[in-house]
PDB file of C-alpha atoms in Angstrom:
ATOM      1  CA  GLN A   1     -27.418 120.281  76.751  1.00 76.00           C
ATOM      2  CA  VAL A   2     -25.879 116.817  76.688  1.00 89.00           C
ATOM      3  CA  HIS A   3     -23.125 116.039  79.151  1.00 94.00           C
ATOM      4  CA  LEU A   4     -21.128 112.814  79.094  1.00 97.00           C
ATOM      5  CA  VAL A   5     -19.024 111.442  81.935  1.00 97.00           C
ATOM      6  CA  GLU A   6     -16.834 108.369  81.532  1.00 98.00           C
ATOM      7  CA  SER A   7     -15.677 106.113  84.323  1.00 98.00           C
ATOM      8  CA  GLY A   8     -14.127 102.702  84.834  1.00 98.00           C
ATOM      9  CA  GLY A   9     -10.674 103.192  83.388  1.00 98.00           C
ATOM     10  CA  GLY A  10      -7.576 101.945  85.096  1.00 98.00           C
ATOM     11  CA  LEU A  11      -4.659  99.558  84.939  1.00 98.00           C
ATOM     12  CA  VAL A  12      -5.246  96.005  83.794  1.00 98.00           C
ATOM     13  CA  GLN A  13      -2.966  93.158  82.759  1.00 98.00           C
ATOM     14  CA  ALA A  14      -2.945  91.824  79.222  1.00 98.00           C
ATOM     15  CA  GLY A  15      -5.633  89.203  78.826  1.00 98.00           C
ATOM     16  CA  GLY A  16      -7.767  90.732  81.537  1.00 98.00           C
ATOM     17  CA  SER A  17     -11.050  92.593  81.436  1.00 98.00           C
ATOM     18  CA  LEU A  18     -12.345  96.050  82.163  1.00 98.00           C
ATOM     19  CA  ARG A  19     -15.727  97.729  81.862  1.00 98.00           C
ATOM     20  CA  LEU A  20     -16.075 101.381  80.990  1.00 98.00           C
ATOM     21  CA  SER A  21     -19.223 103.378  81.657  1.00 98.00           C
ATOM     22  CA  CYS A  22     -20.517 106.605  80.168  1.00 98.00           C
ATOM     23  CA  ALA A  23     -23.326 108.391  81.951  1.00 97.00           C
ATOM     24  CA  ALA A  24     -25.279 110.882  79.853  1.00 96.00           C
ATOM     25  CA  THR A  25     -27.697 113.663  80.548  1.00 92.00           C
ATOM     26  CA  GLY A  26     -30.574 114.389  78.197  1.00 82.00           C
ATOM     27  CA  ARG A  27     -34.120 113.204  77.746  1.00 81.00           C
ATOM     28  CA  ALA A  28     -33.533 112.003  74.175  1.00 85.00           C
ATOM     29  CA  PHE A  29     -30.734 109.589  75.090  1.00 89.00           C
ATOM     30  CA  ASN A  30     -32.504 106.592  73.574  1.00 89.00           C
ATOM     31  CA  THR A  31     -32.511 108.244  70.144  1.00 92.00           C
ATOM     32  CA  TYR A  32     -28.828 109.175  70.149  1.00 95.00           C
ATOM     33  CA  THR A  33     -26.105 107.210  68.491  1.00 97.00           C
ATOM     34  CA  MET A  34     -23.396 106.595  71.060  1.00 97.00           C
ATOM     35  CA  ALA A  35     -19.813 105.579  70.502  1.00 98.00           C
ATOM     36  CA  TRP A  36     -16.481 104.898  72.123  1.00 98.00           C
ATOM     37  CA  PHE A  37     -13.328 106.352  70.628  1.00 98.00           C
ATOM     38  CA  ARG A  38      -9.788 105.980  71.851  1.00 98.00           C
ATOM     39  CA  GLN A  39      -6.671 108.063  71.479  1.00 98.00           C
ATOM     40  CA  THR A  40      -2.975 107.625  72.176  1.00 96.00           C
ATOM     41  CA  PRO A  41      -0.377 110.415  72.153  1.00 92.00           C
ATOM     42  CA  GLY A  42       0.410 111.633  68.665  1.00 91.00           C
ATOM     43  CA  ARG A  43      -2.518 109.854  67.049  1.00 93.00           C
ATOM     44  CA  ASP A  44      -6.003 110.865  65.950  1.00 94.00           C
ATOM     45  CA  ARG A  45      -8.964 109.588  67.835  1.00 96.00           C
ATOM     46  CA  GLU A  46      -9.853 106.109  66.644  1.00 98.00           C
ATOM     47  CA  PHE A  47     -13.322 104.606  66.514  1.00 98.00           C
ATOM     48  CA  ALA A  48     -13.664 101.555  68.720  1.00 98.00           C
ATOM     49  CA  ALA A  49     -17.384 100.798  68.949  1.00 98.00           C
ATOM     50  CA  GLY A  50     -20.734 102.455  68.349  1.00 98.00           C
ATOM     51  CA  ILE A  51     -24.393 101.730  68.961  1.00 98.00           C
ATOM     52  CA  ASN A  52     -27.660 103.187  67.740  1.00 96.00           C
ATOM     53  CA  ARG A  53     -31.216 102.066  68.452  1.00 92.00           C
ATOM     54  CA  LEU A  54     -30.854  98.832  66.515  1.00 89.00           C
ATOM     55  CA  SER A  55     -27.271  97.757  66.022  1.00 96.00           C
ATOM     56  CA  ALA A  56     -23.778  97.760  67.396  1.00 98.00           C
ATOM     57  CA  TYR A  57     -20.676  98.263  65.273  1.00 98.00           C
ATOM     58  CA  TYR A  58     -17.042  97.588  65.998  1.00 98.00           C
ATOM     59  CA  ALA A  59     -13.671  98.450  64.631  1.00 98.00           C
ATOM     60  CA  ASP A  60     -11.795  95.423  63.343  1.00 98.00           C
ATOM     61  CA  SER A  61      -9.155  95.976  66.001  1.00 98.00           C
ATOM     62  CA  VAL A  62     -11.609  95.277  68.837  1.00 98.00           C
ATOM     63  CA  LYS A  63     -14.188  93.006  67.197  1.00 98.00           C
ATOM     64  CA  GLY A  64     -14.708  89.827  69.161  1.00 98.00           C
ATOM     65  CA  ARG A  65     -13.111  91.265  72.283  1.00 98.00           C
ATOM     66  CA  PHE A  66     -15.129  94.385  73.143  1.00 98.00           C
ATOM     67  CA  THR A  67     -18.875  94.720  73.556  1.00 98.00           C
ATOM     68  CA  ILE A  68     -20.783  97.988  73.554  1.00 98.00           C
ATOM     69  CA  SER A  69     -24.187  98.142  75.198  1.00 98.00           C
ATOM     70  CA  ARG A  70     -26.672 100.711  76.392  1.00 96.00           C
ATOM     71  CA  ASP A  71     -29.071 100.954  79.291  1.00 95.00           C
ATOM     72  CA  ASN A  72     -31.602 103.573  78.269  1.00 92.00           C
ATOM     73  CA  ALA A  73     -33.272 103.540  81.673  1.00 92.00           C
ATOM     74  CA  LYS A  74     -29.989 104.687  83.197  1.00 95.00           C
ATOM     75  CA  ASN A  75     -28.891 106.944  80.330  1.00 95.00           C
ATOM     76  CA  THR A  76     -25.673 104.967  80.264  1.00 96.00           C
ATOM     77  CA  ILE A  77     -23.562 103.106  77.753  1.00 97.00           C
ATOM     78  CA  TYR A  78     -20.871 100.581  78.524  1.00 98.00           C
ATOM     79  CA  LEU A  79     -17.810  99.151  76.891  1.00 98.00           C
ATOM     80  CA  GLN A  80     -16.967  95.684  78.107  1.00 98.00           C
ATOM     81  CA  MET A  81     -13.330  95.081  77.262  1.00 98.00           C
ATOM     82  CA  ASN A  82     -12.207  91.468  77.345  1.00 98.00           C
ATOM     83  CA  SER A  83      -8.915  89.869  76.372  1.00 98.00           C
ATOM     84  CA  VAL A  84      -7.274  93.266  76.449  1.00 98.00           C
ATOM     85  CA  LYS A  85      -3.941  93.837  74.761  1.00 98.00           C
ATOM     86  CA  PRO A  86      -1.195  96.399  75.368  1.00 97.00           C
ATOM     87  CA  GLU A  87      -2.257  97.985  72.075  1.00 96.00           C
ATOM     88  CA  ASP A  88      -5.583  98.852  73.720  1.00 98.00           C
ATOM     89  CA  THR A  89      -3.820 101.339  75.987  1.00 98.00           C
ATOM     90  CA  ALA A  90      -5.379 104.738  75.333  1.00 98.00           C
ATOM     91  CA  VAL A  91      -7.646 107.405  76.661  1.00 98.00           C
ATOM     92  CA  TYR A  92     -11.165 106.226  75.928  1.00 98.00           C
ATOM     93  CA  TYR A  93     -13.783 108.837  75.093  1.00 98.00           C
ATOM     94  CA  CYS A  94     -17.541 108.572  75.033  1.00 98.00           C
ATOM     95  CA  ALA A  95     -19.273 110.436  72.206  1.00 98.00           C
ATOM     96  CA  ALA A  96     -22.834 111.105  71.088  1.00 97.00           C
ATOM     97  CA  ARG A  97     -24.658 112.382  68.051  1.00 96.00           C
ATOM     98  CA  PRO A  98     -28.402 113.008  67.536  1.00 94.00           C
ATOM     99  CA  TYR A  99     -28.775 110.859  64.415  1.00 94.00           C
ATOM    100  CA  ASP A 100     -29.586 107.198  63.974  1.00 93.00           C
ATOM    101  CA  TYR A 101     -26.392 106.273  62.190  1.00 95.00           C
ATOM    102  CA  VAL A 102     -23.144 104.978  63.650  1.00 96.00           C
ATOM    103  CA  SER A 103     -20.378 107.005  62.106  1.00 97.00           C
ATOM    104  CA  GLN A 104     -16.755 106.000  62.583  1.00 97.00           C
ATOM    105  CA  ARG A 105     -15.579 109.575  62.135  1.00 97.00           C
ATOM    106  CA  ALA A 106     -14.876 111.563  65.272  1.00 97.00           C
ATOM    107  CA  VAL A 107     -15.903 114.796  63.561  1.00 97.00           C
ATOM    108  CA  ASP A 108     -19.466 113.512  63.221  1.00 98.00           C
ATOM    109  CA  TYR A 109     -19.987 113.466  66.979  1.00 97.00           C
ATOM    110  CA  ILE A 110     -20.967 116.674  68.686  1.00 96.00           C
ATOM    111  CA  HIS A 111     -20.937 115.652  72.355  1.00 96.00           C
ATOM    112  CA  TRP A 112     -17.873 114.292  74.096  1.00 97.00           C
ATOM    113  CA  GLY A 113     -16.792 113.242  77.521  1.00 98.00           C
ATOM    114  CA  LEU A 114     -13.395 114.121  78.933  1.00 97.00           C
ATOM    115  CA  GLY A 115     -12.072 110.587  78.659  1.00 98.00           C
ATOM    116  CA  THR A 116     -10.849 107.852  80.958  1.00 98.00           C
ATOM    117  CA  GLN A 117      -7.391 106.310  80.845  1.00 98.00           C
ATOM    118  CA  VAL A 118      -7.007 102.603  80.157  1.00 98.00           C
ATOM    119  CA  THR A 119      -3.536 101.136  80.554  1.00 98.00           C
ATOM    120  CA  VAL A 120      -2.845  97.517  79.663  1.00 98.00           C
ATOM    121  CA  SER A 121       0.373  96.053  80.998  1.00 97.00           C
ATOM    122  CA  SER A 122       2.180  93.147  79.377  1.00 93.00           C
TER     123      SER A 122
END
């Protein structure tokens, strides 16, 4: 079984930075595609960034500001959030799928963390 636990959320001022972490169980972590999604009340979960064995992908809304990375030795992925905006306020979820393709659809991910709140003040 794969279990994902996010951490690092909190309150940050617009223009500031925050780093989210997602710790994963599982011996096949390095073969999984990992992603960060975010969700605000009344909205569907939105793809923010994803990473497979070779490449990272970003939603246009975060491109140039956020960086996704993975540390396979630690079974952990990160989301470095720079130049944050109030529009980035959301619950951020870590997700995983056992295929080497970064999907932007939440339904394609079968493992999810419980989320961590990020609030950006103006």
